[in-house]
Amino acid sequence: MNAFDLGKFETEAQEQWLHAFESNPSKLEKCYLNVAYPYPSGAMHVGHGRTYIVPDVIARFWRMRGKQVLYPMAFHVTGAPVIGISKRITKKDPKTIHLYRDLYRVPQNVLDEFTDPLTIVHHFASEYQRVMTACGISIDWRRRFTTVDPCYSKFIEWQWKHLYEAGHVIKGVHPVRYCTVDDNPVGDHDLLEGDKAEVIRFTLVMFQYGDAQIPTATLRPETIHGVTNLWVNPSVTYVKALVDGNAWIISKEAAEKLELQDHTIEIKEEIAGRDLIDKRVVHPLCGEVPILPADFVDPDMATGLVMSVPAHAPFDFVALRDLQNAGKYTVIKPVPLIKVEGYGDIPAQDAIERAGIIHQMDSRMDAITQEVYSAEFSKGKLFDRYGGKPVRIARDDVAALMIEKYGSEVMYEFDTRPVICRCGNRVKVKILHDQWFLKYSDPVWKQQVSDHLLNMALVPPEVRLEFERTIDWLKDWACTRRVGLGTRFPWDTTQLIEPLSDSTIYMAYYTIAHKIREIDAKLLTPEVFDYIFLGKMSSELPEKKKLDVMRKEFLYWYPYNYRFSAKDLISNHLTFQLFHHVTIFPKDKLPLGMVVFGMGLLNGAKMSSSKGNVFLLEDAVHDFGADTVRMFLMGSAEPWQDFDWRNELVISTKKQIERFFNTVNEFKDADGEPHDIDRWLLSRLQSHIGSTTEALANFQTRQALQEAYFGIETDLKWYRRRLPSTIDGSRELHTLCSVWIRLLAPFIPFTAEHLWKEVAGEGLVSFSPWPVEDKTLVNTRIELAEELLARTVEDIESIKKLIKITPKSITISLAPVWKHDIFRIIATSSDRNSVIRNIMKDEIMRKRGKEATDAIKQCTTLIHRLPPSVVEPLSREPINEAAVFEAARGFLEKEFGVPVHITNADSSEHPKAATALPFKPAIIIE
RNA sequence: GCGAGGGUAGCCAAGCCAGGUCAAAGGCGCUAGGUUGAGGGCCUAGUCUCGUAGGAGUUCUUGGGUUCGAAUCCCAUCCCUCGCACCA
């Protein structure tokens, strides 16, 4: 009749919860929680589950504690990924089809529609809502929106108007990875290869060659003084091209690249590499040098020609040495210019010879180059005749000088290659114009954020440092994009506001999301939002009454209390939103706190949709039940720790819920008279209530479950053991059930809701009052008595185990009064050294001699071993041990199946009796 | 490489900030016994080593140090996770 059936509990509760969590301003104190909204491009897995269940548990907790709780949800559909996905589905890319059809189980007819990117996000947004609901997440769904809703775009425009007016939006140029086939910048997820590649800024050193110039790209312009020659690949065909009207000799590849980097290119003629060999070039800072052949020169690296500094560049040194070993160019000597500790005059030579490098192709060349470069960069100094500056300073100085006086230009190139787009094309660096930035580098802005961070609650506290570092480190952020979904950038409507920049203050939008829909988006001018969010009046506000309602909502809910998000967003989103808030909202509307989550693992490995290592949340709910999923996710680790989903562990979580269910069913109708053990149970219950409450107030879901579930379960086991077999449970068990259900309700709301109906009769447990610790029910003496009994039982068991005889009787021999005196004196004394002397001053003690000093030592050890919760009350007043054991004699005899005698140690003949201590009676088994 | 966090018994994980209450909570797994009596049930005990009396010994990545005393503090070392930007 009342079977454990999670599926049934879920169905029952869902009906009653349908609109239960819709939350409106009220007289109650508010609690506004929100979590980073999802980008719905795929199905939810158990990792997502935790992200939304943690805030839900906290929301349910505060709701029961009588707060007006708001937990809203929306969908972030801004950005480019779904554009790519829809393209790949259109092209019938097998990997993508497999992912969506087989892993996410999108029905074929829906999948067919995925050629439209909006369909993808809308489909999965609905899926998210469905699965979140199935998980019992108590969201106010009336406030759901997506970031491409017209009203939301109006809101974003308003936000940006304020950012702009504050001077945080600036225009600039920016080098990006660019695919010339797609004609678009490419992000990491668009890359087939080279996603680690960084764009590096090279200086082009311009050598004069007849009427043309040869640019060589370098990261170390200061080494110009040590150039002995250039390197050219003899088997490569170079071109002479007019670059911005000047004749340059460069590789063909370089010509294409430079065209993307703000240069006009007009190719005039081809020049074979070998025709350049032995020609001479000149630069004012190094004089005239020859061009030498080198096969290692890559035409696809920067300009395709390089300058050679054999004294400081191991590659150059070896290449030159190889030529000279063949008897060529023997007059060329490396020209050193940097002094660096740990190396001789020619660092490159030292490094090469130390490593015993024979030829250019040695695999260690890169490492040696790195070693020399970083040694020179960190510790090197230019020779006095070149200015004597440290390398790290001279490098930038020389580069600036060259650009100013010697015609040098900047060229961007990747540090590693190849970099290949998903379309198969080589990615190049392009300088984007009309690129807009958010000026996160602004020290004044940074300071405002840092100042506010001091007022914020951060969970766990360790993340504070990371936030501080991030604020400090943040540079200007390119905030507009050319492709994707999103809101048009107001100052250049061909561009869109970038996804991380349109999701920073939407927590404020939640407060009005369900109301603003009633107004035509066209009417939503900045003045409207100025009124709602800032209280600024304007003459012609539309729908003033509706605006007033929204103003009230905002004032009631804002600022939010806590924002939840995974820790990988600290370095961007979570910090960005602080920047935006401090600019737009007044001080009393700034965020109050943040909770940062750890990451999720599946069977020990990182969850990843693309690798197929995911467990869908829906499947988990189906296989184990929503409560099981919730309890497992909340109990296996604290929110900020990484957690690992393992099916075997989840199964045992389900058994635990079932055990709870059975126990409640067994006890809820008990109506016996209470005994001492009931008073003990209730006393213990109070501390579980207290600890659970404290843990949840600190977001410690795991700790809370330990207290609320295992703490109470362990007590009940002892209770049952202690209960005389002739007696039924007392009516206090009904109280315990009522409390227990409520303590667990945030974690396993479905089961709790079902049981609540049986225990309380009516109302939803979700809105029932959270249990409050009743200090008047706390009975330290009874708890101590049970503690003494339990410890003694344990001791008897371990002795029985050791002596391997069949006991015929057990004698418990209690410590005499004088030992209790000693115990108390030691426990209350602060100075352990003098305490022995003080005790032994006493005449009576001294008469006891060694017996007394032994007792002192033993008591000292015992006091160290006992928890303070035991020592503290004992030191105030000993308990009547004889009464405790007399009362429990029946229990002990039942436990051990032999007669149990209780004696006083000082009247016992048995030598063991002398070992009796307070709270640790001597045990004699015969 | 840089920034942040972390490494605890078979596994997960508490403890570390405020050093002695730590052989180290709790859960899982495993083993034994009991109960019911057939099998994802419940209860009890055990689960580093030794021990015929509730104890002792060696442990908390590794190596040093501070201290009467360190899982806990300091230094170094190795390993792991996250972030390093135009990407949600």
PDB file of C-alpha atoms (C1' of nucleotides) in Angstrom, chain A residues 39 80-81 174 186-187 189 466 469 475 477-478 481 499-500 571-572 606 641-642 649 655-656 659 702 706 710 717 795 802-803 864-865 867-868 915 921 923 925, chain B residues 3-6 11-15 20-23 25-29 40-46 51-56 81-88:
ATOM      1  CA  TYR A  39      23.681  27.801 -23.460  1.00  0.00           C
ATOM      2  CA  ALA A  80      28.266  31.441 -32.715  1.00  0.00           C
ATOM      3  CA  PRO A  81      28.414  27.774 -31.721  1.00  0.00           C
ATOM      4  CA  HIS A 174      42.905  43.982 -32.974  1.00  0.00           C
ATOM      5  CA  VAL A 186      37.792  31.780 -35.789  1.00  0.00           C
ATOM      6  CA  GLY A 187      37.506  30.797 -32.160  1.00  0.00           C
ATOM      7  CA  HIS A 189      35.909  25.621 -31.198  1.00  0.00           C
ATOM      8  CA  GLU A 466      41.585  34.360  -7.702  1.00  0.00           C
ATOM      9  CA  ARG A 469      44.104  38.381  -9.539  1.00  0.00           C
ATOM     10  CA  LYS A 475      42.850  43.525 -20.301  1.00  0.00           C
ATOM     11  CA  TRP A 477      37.951  42.772 -24.073  1.00  0.00           C
ATOM     12  CA  ALA A 478      36.883  42.689 -27.718  1.00  0.00           C
ATOM     13  CA  ARG A 481      31.419  40.036 -33.234  1.00  0.00           C
ATOM     14  CA  PRO A 499      28.075  36.657 -25.687  1.00  0.00           C
ATOM     15  CA  LEU A 500      30.083  37.226 -22.540  1.00  0.00           C
ATOM     16  CA  SER A 571      38.321  34.630 -14.985  1.00  0.00           C
ATOM     17  CA  ASN A 572      35.664  35.999 -17.262  1.00  0.00           C
ATOM     18  CA  LYS A 606      36.324  14.481 -17.374  1.00  0.00           C
ATOM     19  CA  GLN A 641      34.744  20.499  -4.829  1.00  0.00           C
ATOM     20  CA  ASP A 642      35.009  18.404  -7.941  1.00  0.00           C
ATOM     21  CA  LEU A 649      27.701   4.734  -5.599  1.00  0.00           C
ATOM     22  CA  LYS A 655      19.071   2.360  -0.831  1.00  0.00           C
ATOM     23  CA  GLN A 656      19.661   5.047   1.739  1.00  0.00           C
ATOM     24  CA  ARG A 659      15.903   3.014   4.323  1.00  0.00           C
ATOM     25  CA  ARG A 702      27.492  17.385   1.929  1.00  0.00           C
ATOM     26  CA  GLN A 706      25.933  13.857   6.860  1.00  0.00           C
ATOM     27  CA  PHE A 710      23.616   9.698   8.671  1.00  0.00           C
ATOM     28  CA  LYS A 717      20.241   2.428  15.270  1.00  0.00           C
ATOM     29  CA  ASP A 795      35.351  -1.869  25.198  1.00  0.00           C
ATOM     30  CA  LEU A 802      40.874 -10.535  22.097  1.00  0.00           C
ATOM     31  CA  ILE A 803      40.612 -13.040  24.880  1.00  0.00           C
ATOM     32  CA  HIS A 864      43.250  13.927  25.904  1.00  0.00           C
ATOM     33  CA  ARG A 865      41.430  11.103  24.235  1.00  0.00           C
ATOM     34  CA  PRO A 867      36.228  14.754  23.037  1.00  0.00           C
ATOM     35  CA  PRO A 868      35.791  18.150  24.717  1.00  0.00           C
ATOM     36  CA  THR A 915      42.346   0.202  36.363  1.00  0.00           C
ATOM     37  CA  PRO A 921      35.159   1.559  34.233  1.00  0.00           C
ATOM     38  CA  ILE A 923      35.841  -4.506  32.848  1.00  0.00           C
ATOM     39  CA  ILE A 925      35.255 -10.833  31.968  1.00  0.00           C
TER      40      ILE A 925
ATOM     41  C1'   G B   3      47.818  32.721 -11.942  1.00  0.00           C
ATOM     42  C1'   A B   4      44.495  29.889  -8.465  1.00  0.00           C
ATOM     43  C1'   G B   5      43.298  25.399  -5.914  1.00  0.00           C
ATOM     44  C1'   G B   6      44.495  20.450  -4.378  1.00  0.00           C
ATOM     45  C1'   C B  11      37.701   4.074  -3.237  1.00  0.00           C
ATOM     46  C1'   C B  12      35.110   8.890  -2.065  1.00  0.00           C
ATOM     47  C1'   A B  13      35.949  12.172   1.710  1.00  0.00           C
ATOM     48  C1'   A B  14      36.204  15.073   6.935  1.00  0.00           C
ATOM     49  C1'   G B  15      40.235  17.114   9.681  1.00  0.00           C
ATOM     50  C1'   G B  20      48.175  17.891  21.455  1.00  0.00           C
ATOM     51  C1'   U B  21      40.691  15.512  21.693  1.00  0.00           C
ATOM     52  C1'   C B  22      44.138  11.782  15.165  1.00  0.00           C
ATOM     53  C1'   A B  23      45.147   5.269  13.656  1.00  0.00           C
ATOM     54  C1'   A B  25      34.581  11.327  11.435  1.00  0.00           C
ATOM     55  C1'   G B  26      31.187   9.684   7.766  1.00  0.00           C
ATOM     56  C1'   G B  27      29.915   7.051   3.277  1.00  0.00           C
ATOM     57  C1'   C B  28      30.997   3.198  -0.277  1.00  0.00           C
ATOM     58  C1'   G B  29      33.317  -1.437  -1.097  1.00  0.00           C
ATOM     59  C1'   G B  40      20.733  -4.943  -5.203  1.00  0.00           C
ATOM     60  C1'   G B  41      16.966  -6.448   2.731  1.00  0.00           C
ATOM     61  C1'   C B  42      18.160  -5.396   7.962  1.00  0.00           C
ATOM     62  C1'   C B  43      21.408  -5.621  12.388  1.00  0.00           C
ATOM     63  C1'   U B  44      26.373  -6.284  14.766  1.00  0.00           C
ATOM     64  C1'   A B  45      31.546  -6.485  14.404  1.00  0.00           C
ATOM     65  C1'   G B  46      36.104  -6.130  11.581  1.00  0.00           C
ATOM     66  C1'   G B  51      48.757  -8.182  20.516  1.00  0.00           C
ATOM     67  C1'   U B  52      44.878 -14.086  25.018  1.00  0.00           C
ATOM     68  C1'   A B  53      42.302  -7.448  28.342  1.00  0.00           C
ATOM     69  C1'   G B  54      40.040  -2.291  26.294  1.00  0.00           C
ATOM     70  C1'   G B  55      46.876  -1.680  24.274  1.00  0.00           C
ATOM     71  C1'   A B  56      51.372  -0.770  21.395  1.00  0.00           C
ATOM     72  C1'   U B  81      42.575  20.007 -11.486  1.00  0.00           C
ATOM     73  C1'   C B  82      40.869  24.911 -13.264  1.00  0.00           C
ATOM     74  C1'   G B  83      41.975  29.547 -15.882  1.00  0.00           C
ATOM     75  C1'   C B  84      45.393  32.152 -19.332  1.00  0.00           C
ATOM     76  C1'   A B  85      40.565  35.801 -23.355  1.00  0.00           C
ATOM     77  C1'   C B  86      37.533  37.230 -28.381  1.00  0.00           C
ATOM     78  C1'   C B  87      34.998  31.186 -26.329  1.00  0.00           C
ATOM     79  C1'   A B  88      30.136  29.504 -24.083  1.00  0.00           C
TER      80        A B  88
END
